Short mmCIF file of N, CA and C and ligand atoms in Angstrom, two decimals:
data_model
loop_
_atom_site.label_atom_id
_atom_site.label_comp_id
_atom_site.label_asym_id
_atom_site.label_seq_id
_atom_site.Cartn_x
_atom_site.Cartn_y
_atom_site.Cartn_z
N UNK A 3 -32.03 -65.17 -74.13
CA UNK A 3 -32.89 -64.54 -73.12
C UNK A 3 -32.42 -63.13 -72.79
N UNK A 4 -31.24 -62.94 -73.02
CA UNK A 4 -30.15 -62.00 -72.44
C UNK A 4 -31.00 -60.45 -73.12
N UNK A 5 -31.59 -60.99 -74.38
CA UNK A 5 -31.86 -59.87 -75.46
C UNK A 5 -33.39 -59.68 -75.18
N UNK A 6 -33.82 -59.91 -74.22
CA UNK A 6 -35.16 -59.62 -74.16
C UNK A 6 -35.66 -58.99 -72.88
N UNK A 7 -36.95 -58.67 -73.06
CA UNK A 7 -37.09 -57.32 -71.72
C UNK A 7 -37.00 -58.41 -70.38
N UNK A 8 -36.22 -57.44 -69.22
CA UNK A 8 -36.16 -57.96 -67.90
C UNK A 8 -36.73 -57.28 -67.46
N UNK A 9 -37.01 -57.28 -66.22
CA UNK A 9 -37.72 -57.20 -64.98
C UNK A 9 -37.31 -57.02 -63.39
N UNK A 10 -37.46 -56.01 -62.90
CA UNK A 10 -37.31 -56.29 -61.81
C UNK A 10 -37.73 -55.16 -60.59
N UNK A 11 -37.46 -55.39 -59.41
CA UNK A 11 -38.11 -54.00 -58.13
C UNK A 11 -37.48 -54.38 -57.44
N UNK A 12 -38.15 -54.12 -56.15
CA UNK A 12 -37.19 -53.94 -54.67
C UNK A 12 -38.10 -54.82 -53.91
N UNK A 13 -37.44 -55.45 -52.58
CA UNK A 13 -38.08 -56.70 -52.10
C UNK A 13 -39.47 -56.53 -51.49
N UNK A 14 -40.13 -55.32 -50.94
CA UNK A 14 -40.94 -55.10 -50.84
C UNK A 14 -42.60 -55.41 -51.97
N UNK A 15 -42.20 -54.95 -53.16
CA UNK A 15 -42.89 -55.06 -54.19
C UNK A 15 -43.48 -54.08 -54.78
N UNK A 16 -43.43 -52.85 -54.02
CA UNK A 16 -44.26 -51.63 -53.88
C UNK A 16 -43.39 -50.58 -55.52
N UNK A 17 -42.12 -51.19 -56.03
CA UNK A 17 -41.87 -50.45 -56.84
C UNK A 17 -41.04 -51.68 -57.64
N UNK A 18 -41.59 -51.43 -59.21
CA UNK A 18 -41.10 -52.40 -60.48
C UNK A 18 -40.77 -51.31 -61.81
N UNK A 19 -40.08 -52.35 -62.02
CA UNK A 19 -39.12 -51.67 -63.59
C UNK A 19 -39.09 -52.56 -64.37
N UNK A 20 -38.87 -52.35 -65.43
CA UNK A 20 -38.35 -53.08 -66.85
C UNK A 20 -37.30 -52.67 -67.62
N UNK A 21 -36.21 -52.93 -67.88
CA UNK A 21 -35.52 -52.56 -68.95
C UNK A 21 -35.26 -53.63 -69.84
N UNK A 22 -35.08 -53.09 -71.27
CA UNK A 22 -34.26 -53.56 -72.76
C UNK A 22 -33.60 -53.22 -72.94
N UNK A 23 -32.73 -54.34 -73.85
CA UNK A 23 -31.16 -54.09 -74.15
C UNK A 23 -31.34 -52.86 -75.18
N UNK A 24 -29.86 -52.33 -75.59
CA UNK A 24 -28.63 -53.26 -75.21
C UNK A 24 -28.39 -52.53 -73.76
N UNK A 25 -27.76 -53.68 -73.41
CA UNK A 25 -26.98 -53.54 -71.64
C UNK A 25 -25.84 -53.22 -71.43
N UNK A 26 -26.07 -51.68 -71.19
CA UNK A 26 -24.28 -51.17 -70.90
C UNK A 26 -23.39 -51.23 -69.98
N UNK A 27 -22.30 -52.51 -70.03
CA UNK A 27 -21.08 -51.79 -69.38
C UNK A 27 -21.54 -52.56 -67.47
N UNK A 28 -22.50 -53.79 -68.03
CA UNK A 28 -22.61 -54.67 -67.07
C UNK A 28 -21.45 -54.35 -65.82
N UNK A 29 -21.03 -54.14 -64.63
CA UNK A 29 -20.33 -54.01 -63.81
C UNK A 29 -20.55 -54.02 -61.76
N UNK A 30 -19.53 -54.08 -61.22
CA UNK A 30 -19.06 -53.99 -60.25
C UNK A 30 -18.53 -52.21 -59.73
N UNK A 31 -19.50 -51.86 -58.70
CA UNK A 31 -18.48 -50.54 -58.86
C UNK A 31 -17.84 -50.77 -57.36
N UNK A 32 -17.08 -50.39 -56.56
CA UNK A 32 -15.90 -50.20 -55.24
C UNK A 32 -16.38 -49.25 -54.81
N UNK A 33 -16.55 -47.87 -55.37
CA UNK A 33 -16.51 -46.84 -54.51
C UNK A 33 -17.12 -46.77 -53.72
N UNK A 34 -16.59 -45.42 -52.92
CA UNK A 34 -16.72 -45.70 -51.24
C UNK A 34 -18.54 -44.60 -51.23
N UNK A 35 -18.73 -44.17 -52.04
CA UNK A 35 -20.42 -43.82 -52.25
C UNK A 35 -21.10 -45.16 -52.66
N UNK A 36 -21.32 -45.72 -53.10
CA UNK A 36 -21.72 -47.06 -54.07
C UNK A 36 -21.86 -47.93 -52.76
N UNK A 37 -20.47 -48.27 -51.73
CA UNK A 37 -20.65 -48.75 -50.93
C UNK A 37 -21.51 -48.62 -49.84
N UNK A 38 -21.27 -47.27 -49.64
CA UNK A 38 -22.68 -46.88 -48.60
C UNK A 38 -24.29 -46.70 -48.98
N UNK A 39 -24.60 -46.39 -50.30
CA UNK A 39 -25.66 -46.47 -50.90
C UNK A 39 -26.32 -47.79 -50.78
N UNK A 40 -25.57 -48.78 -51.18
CA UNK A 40 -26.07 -50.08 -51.23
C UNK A 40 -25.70 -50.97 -49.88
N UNK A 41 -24.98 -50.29 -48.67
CA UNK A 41 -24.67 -51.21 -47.56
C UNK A 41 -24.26 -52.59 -47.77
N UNK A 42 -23.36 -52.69 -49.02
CA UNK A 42 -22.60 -53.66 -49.05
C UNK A 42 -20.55 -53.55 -49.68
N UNK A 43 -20.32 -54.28 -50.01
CA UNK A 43 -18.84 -54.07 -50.67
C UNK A 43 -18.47 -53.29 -51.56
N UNK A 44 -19.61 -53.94 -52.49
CA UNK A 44 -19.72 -52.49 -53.75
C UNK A 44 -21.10 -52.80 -54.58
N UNK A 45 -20.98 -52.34 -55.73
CA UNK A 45 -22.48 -51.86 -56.01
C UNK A 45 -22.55 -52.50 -57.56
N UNK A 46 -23.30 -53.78 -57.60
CA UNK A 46 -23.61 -54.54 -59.08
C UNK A 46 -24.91 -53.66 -59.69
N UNK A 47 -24.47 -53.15 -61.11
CA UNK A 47 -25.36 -52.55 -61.58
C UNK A 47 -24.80 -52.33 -63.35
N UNK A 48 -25.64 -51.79 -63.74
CA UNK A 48 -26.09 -52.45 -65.44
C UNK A 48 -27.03 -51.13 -65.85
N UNK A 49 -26.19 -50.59 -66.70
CA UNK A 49 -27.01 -49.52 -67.42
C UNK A 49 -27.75 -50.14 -69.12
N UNK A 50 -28.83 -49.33 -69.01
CA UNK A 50 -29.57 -49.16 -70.44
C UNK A 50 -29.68 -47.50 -70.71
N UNK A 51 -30.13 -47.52 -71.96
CA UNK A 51 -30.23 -45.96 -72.59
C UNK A 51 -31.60 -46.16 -71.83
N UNK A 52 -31.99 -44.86 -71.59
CA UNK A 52 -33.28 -44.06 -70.79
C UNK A 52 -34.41 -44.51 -71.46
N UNK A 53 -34.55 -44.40 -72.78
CA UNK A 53 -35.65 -44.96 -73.38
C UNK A 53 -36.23 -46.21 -73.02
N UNK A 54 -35.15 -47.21 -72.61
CA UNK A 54 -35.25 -48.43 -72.35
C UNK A 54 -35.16 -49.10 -71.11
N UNK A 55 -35.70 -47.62 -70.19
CA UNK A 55 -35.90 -48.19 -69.03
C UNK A 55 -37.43 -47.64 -68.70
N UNK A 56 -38.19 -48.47 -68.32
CA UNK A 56 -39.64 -48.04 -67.57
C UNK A 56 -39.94 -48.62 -66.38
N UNK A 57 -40.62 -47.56 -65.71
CA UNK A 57 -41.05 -48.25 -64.31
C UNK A 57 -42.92 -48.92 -64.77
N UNK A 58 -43.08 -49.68 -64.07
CA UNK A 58 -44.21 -50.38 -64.62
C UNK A 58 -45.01 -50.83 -62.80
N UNK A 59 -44.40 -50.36 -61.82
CA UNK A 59 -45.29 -49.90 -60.06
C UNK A 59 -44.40 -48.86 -59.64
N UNK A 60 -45.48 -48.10 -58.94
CA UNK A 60 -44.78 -47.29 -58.05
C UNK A 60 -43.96 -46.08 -58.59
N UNK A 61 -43.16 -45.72 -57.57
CA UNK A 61 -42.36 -44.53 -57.57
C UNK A 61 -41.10 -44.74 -56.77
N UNK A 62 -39.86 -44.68 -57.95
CA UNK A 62 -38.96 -44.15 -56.89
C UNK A 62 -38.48 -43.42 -56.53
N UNK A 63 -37.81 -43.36 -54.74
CA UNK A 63 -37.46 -42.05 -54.17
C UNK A 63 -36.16 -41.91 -54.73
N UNK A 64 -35.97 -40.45 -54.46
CA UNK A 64 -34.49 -40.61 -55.29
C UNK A 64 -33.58 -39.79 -54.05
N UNK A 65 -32.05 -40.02 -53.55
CA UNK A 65 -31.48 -39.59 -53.19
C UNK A 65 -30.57 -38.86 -54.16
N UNK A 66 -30.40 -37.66 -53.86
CA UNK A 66 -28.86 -37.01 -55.34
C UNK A 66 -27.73 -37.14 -54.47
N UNK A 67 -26.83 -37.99 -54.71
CA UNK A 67 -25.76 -38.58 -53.75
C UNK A 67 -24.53 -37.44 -54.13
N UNK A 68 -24.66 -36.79 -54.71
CA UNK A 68 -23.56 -35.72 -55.74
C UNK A 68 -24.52 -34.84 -56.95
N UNK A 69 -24.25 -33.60 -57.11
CA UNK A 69 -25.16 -33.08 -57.90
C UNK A 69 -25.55 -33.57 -59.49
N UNK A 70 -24.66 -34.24 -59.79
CA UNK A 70 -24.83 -35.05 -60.69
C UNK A 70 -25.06 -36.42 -61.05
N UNK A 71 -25.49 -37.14 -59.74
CA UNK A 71 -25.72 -37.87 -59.32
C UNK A 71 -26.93 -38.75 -58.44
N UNK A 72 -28.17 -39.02 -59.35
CA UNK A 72 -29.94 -39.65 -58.51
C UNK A 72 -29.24 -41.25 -58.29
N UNK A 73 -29.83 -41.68 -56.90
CA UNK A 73 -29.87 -42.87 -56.58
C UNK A 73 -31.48 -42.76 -56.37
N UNK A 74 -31.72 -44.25 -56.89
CA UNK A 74 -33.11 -44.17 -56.77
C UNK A 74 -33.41 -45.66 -56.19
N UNK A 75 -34.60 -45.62 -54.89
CA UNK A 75 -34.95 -46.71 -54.01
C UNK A 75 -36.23 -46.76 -53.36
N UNK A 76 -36.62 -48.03 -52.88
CA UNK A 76 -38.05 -47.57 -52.50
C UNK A 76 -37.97 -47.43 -51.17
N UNK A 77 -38.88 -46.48 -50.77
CA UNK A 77 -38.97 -45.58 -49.96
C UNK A 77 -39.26 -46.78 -49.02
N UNK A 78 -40.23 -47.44 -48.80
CA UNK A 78 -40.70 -48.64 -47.98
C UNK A 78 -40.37 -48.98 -47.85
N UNK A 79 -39.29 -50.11 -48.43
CA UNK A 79 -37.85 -50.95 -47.95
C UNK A 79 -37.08 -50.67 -47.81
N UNK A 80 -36.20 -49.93 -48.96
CA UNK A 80 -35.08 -49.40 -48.85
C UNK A 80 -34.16 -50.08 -49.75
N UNK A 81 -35.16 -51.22 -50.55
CA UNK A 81 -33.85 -51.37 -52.05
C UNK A 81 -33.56 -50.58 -52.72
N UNK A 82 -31.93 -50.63 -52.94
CA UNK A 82 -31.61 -49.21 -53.64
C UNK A 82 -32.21 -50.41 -55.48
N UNK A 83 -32.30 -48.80 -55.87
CA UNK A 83 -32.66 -49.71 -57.16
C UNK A 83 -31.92 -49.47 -58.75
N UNK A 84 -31.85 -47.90 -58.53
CA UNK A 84 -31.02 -47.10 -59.80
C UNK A 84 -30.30 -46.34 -59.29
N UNK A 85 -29.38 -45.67 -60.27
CA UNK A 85 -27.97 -45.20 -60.34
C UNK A 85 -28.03 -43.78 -61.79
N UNK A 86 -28.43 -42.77 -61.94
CA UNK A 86 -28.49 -41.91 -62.87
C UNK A 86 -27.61 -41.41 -62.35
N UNK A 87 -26.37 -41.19 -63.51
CA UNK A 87 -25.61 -39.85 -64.26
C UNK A 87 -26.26 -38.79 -64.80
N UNK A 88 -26.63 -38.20 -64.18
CA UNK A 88 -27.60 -36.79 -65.14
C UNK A 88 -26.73 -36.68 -66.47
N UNK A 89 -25.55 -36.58 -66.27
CA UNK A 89 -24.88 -35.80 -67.58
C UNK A 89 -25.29 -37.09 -68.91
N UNK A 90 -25.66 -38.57 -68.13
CA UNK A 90 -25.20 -39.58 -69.51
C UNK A 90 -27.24 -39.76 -69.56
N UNK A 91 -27.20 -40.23 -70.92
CA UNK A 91 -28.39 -40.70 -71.44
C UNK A 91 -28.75 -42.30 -70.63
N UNK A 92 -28.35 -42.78 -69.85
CA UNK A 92 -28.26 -43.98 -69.26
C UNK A 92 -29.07 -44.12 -67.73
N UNK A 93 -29.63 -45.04 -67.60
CA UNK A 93 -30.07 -45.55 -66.39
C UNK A 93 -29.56 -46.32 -66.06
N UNK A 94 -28.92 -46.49 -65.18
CA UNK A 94 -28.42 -47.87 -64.27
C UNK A 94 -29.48 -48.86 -63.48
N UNK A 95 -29.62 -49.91 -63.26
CA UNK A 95 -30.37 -51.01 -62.08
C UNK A 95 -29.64 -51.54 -61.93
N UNK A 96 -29.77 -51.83 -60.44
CA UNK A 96 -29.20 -52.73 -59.36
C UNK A 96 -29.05 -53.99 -60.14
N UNK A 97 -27.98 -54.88 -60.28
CA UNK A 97 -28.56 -56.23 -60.81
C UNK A 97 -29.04 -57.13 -59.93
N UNK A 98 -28.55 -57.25 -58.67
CA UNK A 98 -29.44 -57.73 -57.58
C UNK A 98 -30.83 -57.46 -57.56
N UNK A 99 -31.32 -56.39 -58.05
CA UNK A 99 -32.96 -56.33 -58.18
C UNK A 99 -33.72 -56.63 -59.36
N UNK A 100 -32.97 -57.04 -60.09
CA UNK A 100 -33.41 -57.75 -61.37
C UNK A 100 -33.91 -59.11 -60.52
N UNK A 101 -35.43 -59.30 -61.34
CA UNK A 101 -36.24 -60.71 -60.76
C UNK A 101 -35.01 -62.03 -61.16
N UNK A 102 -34.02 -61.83 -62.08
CA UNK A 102 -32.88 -62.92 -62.34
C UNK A 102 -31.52 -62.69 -62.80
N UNK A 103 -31.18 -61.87 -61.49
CA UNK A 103 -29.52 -61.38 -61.70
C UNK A 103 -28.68 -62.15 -62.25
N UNK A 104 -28.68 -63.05 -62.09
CA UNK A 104 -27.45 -64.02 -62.97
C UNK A 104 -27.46 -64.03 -64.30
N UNK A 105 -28.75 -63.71 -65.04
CA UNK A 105 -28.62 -62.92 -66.23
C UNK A 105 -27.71 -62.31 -66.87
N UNK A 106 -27.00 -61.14 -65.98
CA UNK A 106 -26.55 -60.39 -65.84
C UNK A 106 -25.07 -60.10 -65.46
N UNK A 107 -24.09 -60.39 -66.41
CA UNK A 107 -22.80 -60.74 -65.75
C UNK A 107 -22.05 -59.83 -65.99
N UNK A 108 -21.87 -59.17 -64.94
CA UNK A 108 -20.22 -57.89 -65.03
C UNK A 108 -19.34 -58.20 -66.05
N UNK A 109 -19.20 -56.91 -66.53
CA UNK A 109 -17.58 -57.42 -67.47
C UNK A 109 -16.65 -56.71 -67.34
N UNK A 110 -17.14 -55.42 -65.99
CA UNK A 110 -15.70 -54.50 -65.69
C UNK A 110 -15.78 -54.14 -64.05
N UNK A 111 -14.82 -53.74 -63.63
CA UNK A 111 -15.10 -53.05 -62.31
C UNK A 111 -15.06 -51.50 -62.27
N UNK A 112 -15.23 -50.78 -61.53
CA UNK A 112 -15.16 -49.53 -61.45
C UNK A 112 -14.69 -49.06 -60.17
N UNK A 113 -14.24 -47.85 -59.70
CA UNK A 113 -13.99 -47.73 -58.38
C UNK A 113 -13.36 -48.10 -57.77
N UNK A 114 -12.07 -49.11 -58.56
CA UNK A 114 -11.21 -49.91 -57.76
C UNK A 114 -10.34 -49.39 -56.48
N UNK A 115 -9.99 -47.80 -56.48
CA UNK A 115 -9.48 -46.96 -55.64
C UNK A 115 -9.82 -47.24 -54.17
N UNK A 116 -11.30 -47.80 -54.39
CA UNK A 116 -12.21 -48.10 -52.85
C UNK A 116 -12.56 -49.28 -52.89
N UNK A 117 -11.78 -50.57 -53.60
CA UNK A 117 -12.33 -52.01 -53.38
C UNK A 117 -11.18 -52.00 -52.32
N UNK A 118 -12.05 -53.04 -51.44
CA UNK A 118 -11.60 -53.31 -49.83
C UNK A 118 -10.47 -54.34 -49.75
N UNK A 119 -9.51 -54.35 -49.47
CA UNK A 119 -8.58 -55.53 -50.09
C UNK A 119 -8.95 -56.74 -49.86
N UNK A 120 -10.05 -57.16 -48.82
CA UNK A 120 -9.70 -58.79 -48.71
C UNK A 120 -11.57 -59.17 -49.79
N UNK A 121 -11.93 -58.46 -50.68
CA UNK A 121 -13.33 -58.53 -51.37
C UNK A 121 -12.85 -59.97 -52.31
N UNK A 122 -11.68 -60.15 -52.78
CA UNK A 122 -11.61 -60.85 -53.71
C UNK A 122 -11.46 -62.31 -53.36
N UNK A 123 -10.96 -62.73 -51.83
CA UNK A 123 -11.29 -63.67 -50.93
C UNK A 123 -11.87 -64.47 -50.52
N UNK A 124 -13.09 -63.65 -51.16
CA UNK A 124 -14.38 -64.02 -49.84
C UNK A 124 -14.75 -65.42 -50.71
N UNK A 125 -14.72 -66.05 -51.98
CA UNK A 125 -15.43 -66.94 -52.87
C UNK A 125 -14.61 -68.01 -52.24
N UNK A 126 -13.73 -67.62 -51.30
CA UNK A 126 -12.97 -68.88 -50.64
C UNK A 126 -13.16 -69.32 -49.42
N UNK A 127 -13.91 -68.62 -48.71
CA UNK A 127 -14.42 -68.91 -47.36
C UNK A 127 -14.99 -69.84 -47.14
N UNK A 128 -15.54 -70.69 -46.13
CA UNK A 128 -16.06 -71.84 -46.01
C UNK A 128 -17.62 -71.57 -46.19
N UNK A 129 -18.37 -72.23 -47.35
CA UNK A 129 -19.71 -71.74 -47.12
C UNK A 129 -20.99 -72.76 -46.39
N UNK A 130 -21.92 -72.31 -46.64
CA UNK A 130 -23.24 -73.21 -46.12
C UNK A 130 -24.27 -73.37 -46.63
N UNK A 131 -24.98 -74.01 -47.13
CA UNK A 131 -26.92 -73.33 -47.55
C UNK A 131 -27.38 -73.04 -46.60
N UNK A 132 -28.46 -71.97 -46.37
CA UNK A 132 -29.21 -71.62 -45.68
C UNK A 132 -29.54 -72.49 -44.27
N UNK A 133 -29.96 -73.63 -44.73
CA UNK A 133 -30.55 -74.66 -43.40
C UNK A 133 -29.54 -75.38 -43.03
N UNK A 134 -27.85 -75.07 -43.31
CA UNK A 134 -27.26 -76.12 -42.72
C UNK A 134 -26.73 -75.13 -41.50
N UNK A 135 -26.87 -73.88 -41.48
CA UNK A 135 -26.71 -72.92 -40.34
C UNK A 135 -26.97 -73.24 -38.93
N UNK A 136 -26.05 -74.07 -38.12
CA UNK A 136 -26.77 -74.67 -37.05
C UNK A 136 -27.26 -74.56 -36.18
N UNK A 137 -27.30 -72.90 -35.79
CA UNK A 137 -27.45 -72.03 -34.64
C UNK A 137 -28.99 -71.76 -34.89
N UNK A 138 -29.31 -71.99 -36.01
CA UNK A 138 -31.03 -71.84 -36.04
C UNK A 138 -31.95 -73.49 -36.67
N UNK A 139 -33.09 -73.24 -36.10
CA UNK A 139 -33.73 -74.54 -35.86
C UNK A 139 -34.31 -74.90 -37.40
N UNK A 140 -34.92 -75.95 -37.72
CA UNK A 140 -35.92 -76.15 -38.87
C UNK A 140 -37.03 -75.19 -38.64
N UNK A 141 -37.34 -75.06 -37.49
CA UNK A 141 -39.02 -74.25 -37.42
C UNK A 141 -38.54 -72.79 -37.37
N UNK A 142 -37.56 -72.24 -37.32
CA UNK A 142 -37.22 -71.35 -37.59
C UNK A 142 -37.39 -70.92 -39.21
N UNK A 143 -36.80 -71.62 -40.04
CA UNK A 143 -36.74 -71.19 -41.64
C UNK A 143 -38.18 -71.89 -41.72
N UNK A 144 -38.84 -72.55 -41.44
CA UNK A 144 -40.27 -72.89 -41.84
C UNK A 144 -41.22 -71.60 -41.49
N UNK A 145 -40.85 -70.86 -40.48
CA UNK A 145 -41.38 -69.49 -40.42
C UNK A 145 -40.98 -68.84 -41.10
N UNK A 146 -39.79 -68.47 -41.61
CA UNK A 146 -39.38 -67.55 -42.53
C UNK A 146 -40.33 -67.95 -44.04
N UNK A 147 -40.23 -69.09 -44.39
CA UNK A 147 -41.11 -69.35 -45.44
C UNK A 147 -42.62 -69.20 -45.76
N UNK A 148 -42.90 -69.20 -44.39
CA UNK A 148 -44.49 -69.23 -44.11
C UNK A 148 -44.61 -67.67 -43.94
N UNK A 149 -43.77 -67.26 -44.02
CA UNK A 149 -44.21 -65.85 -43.76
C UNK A 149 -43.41 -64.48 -44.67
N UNK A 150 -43.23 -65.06 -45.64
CA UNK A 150 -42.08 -64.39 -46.40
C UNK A 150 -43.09 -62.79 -47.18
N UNK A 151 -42.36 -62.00 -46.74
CA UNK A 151 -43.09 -61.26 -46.97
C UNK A 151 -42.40 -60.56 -48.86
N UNK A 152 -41.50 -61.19 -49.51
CA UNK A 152 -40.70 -60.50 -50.47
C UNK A 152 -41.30 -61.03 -51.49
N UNK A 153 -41.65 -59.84 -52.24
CA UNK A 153 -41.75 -59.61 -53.56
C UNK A 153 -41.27 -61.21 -54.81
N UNK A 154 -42.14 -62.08 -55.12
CA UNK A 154 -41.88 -63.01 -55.60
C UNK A 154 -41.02 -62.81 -57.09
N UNK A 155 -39.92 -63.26 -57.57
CA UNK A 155 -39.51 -62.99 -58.90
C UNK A 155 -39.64 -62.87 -60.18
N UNK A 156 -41.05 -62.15 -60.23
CA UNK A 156 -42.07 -62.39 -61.45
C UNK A 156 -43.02 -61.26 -60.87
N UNK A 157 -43.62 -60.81 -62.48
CA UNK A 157 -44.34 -59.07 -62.67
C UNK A 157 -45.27 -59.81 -61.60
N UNK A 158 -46.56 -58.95 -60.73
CA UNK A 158 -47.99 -59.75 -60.53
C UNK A 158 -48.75 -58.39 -60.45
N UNK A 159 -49.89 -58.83 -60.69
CA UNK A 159 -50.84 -58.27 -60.83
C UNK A 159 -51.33 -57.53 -59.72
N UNK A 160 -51.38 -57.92 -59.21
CA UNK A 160 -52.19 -57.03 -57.92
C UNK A 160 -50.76 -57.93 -56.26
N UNK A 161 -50.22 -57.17 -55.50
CA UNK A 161 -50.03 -56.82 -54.79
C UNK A 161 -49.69 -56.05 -53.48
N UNK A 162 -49.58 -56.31 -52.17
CA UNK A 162 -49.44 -57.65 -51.75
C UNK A 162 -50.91 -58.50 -51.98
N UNK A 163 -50.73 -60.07 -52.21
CA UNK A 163 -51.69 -60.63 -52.55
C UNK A 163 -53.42 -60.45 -51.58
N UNK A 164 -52.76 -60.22 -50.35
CA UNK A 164 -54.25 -59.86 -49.36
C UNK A 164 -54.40 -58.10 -49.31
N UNK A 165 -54.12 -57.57 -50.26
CA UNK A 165 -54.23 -55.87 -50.03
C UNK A 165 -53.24 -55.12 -48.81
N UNK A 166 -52.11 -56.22 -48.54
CA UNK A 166 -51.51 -55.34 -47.14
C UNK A 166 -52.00 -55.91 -45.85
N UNK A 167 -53.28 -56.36 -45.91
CA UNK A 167 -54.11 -56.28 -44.41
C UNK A 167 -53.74 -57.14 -43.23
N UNK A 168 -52.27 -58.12 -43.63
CA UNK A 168 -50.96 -58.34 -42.52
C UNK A 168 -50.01 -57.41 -42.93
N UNK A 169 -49.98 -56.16 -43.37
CA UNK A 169 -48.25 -55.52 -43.47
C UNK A 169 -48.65 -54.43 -42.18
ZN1 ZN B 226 -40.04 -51.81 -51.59
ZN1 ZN B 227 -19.70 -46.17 -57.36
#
């Protein structure tokens, strides 16, 4: 599956991509830009050569985080989505915005200078599923479901399915 075109956008839906292999250099980056771009620890992302990346909705906005440097996200939500090196022939995507990140498995880190020391930890913490969270009710996540407004994990044709006319 690994070798065939993926898919993916930002949770909104308003912007989609596709890329084909080959997949460069699958990774984890630390740095302390990466971190703030993506408002998390660090930044999972997966380059292809340029050719082999197309957007297929929308437009993305692009921040230049460094002059040699486009982050690209949708303007409406705010998933970051790509990562361009001007200088390299390569596009980066988020692998989190791939419609099936697990696809997608790091094989290096980058940026280690700015990984946070206790990041490597965390797979040890005590976890939960979603509904065993006790501080919120069943009719709570039954609203979240009933009302989910994110981009389902698969291309579609025409969205949002009612034209917007609840967004
Ligand atoms: Zn969006
Ligand atoms: Zn980085």
């Amino acid at each position: 599956m690994a070798e065939t075109r993926m898919a993916g956008g930002c949770q909104c839906g308003a912007v989609r991509y596709a890329i084909t292999p080959p997949l460069v250099n699958p990774s984890i980056c630390h740095c302390r830009m990466c971190q703030k771009a993506f408002g998390a620890f660090y930044a999972p992302l997966v380059g292809v050569p340029l050719d082999k990346f197309e957007m297929t909705r929308g437009t993305l906005s692009i921040f230049r985080s460094s002059d040699v440097v486009e982050r690209g996200f949708c303007k409406d939500c705010g998933t970051p989505l790509t990562f361009r090196n001007l200088e390299s022939g390569e596009m980066n995507v988020s692998i989190g915005s791939l419609d099936d990140p697990k696809a997608v498995k790091p094989i290096v880190q980058y940026g280690i200078e700015g990984r946070i020391p206790w990041v490597g930890e965390l797979n040890a913490l005590p976890g939960m599923e979603t509904e065993e969270d006790s501080d919120a009710s069943p009719e709570h996540y039954a609203r979240i479901r009933l009302s989910n407004h994110q981009h389902p994990d698969h291309d579609t044709g025409v969205w949002p399915p009612d034209g917007g006319s609840s967004r």
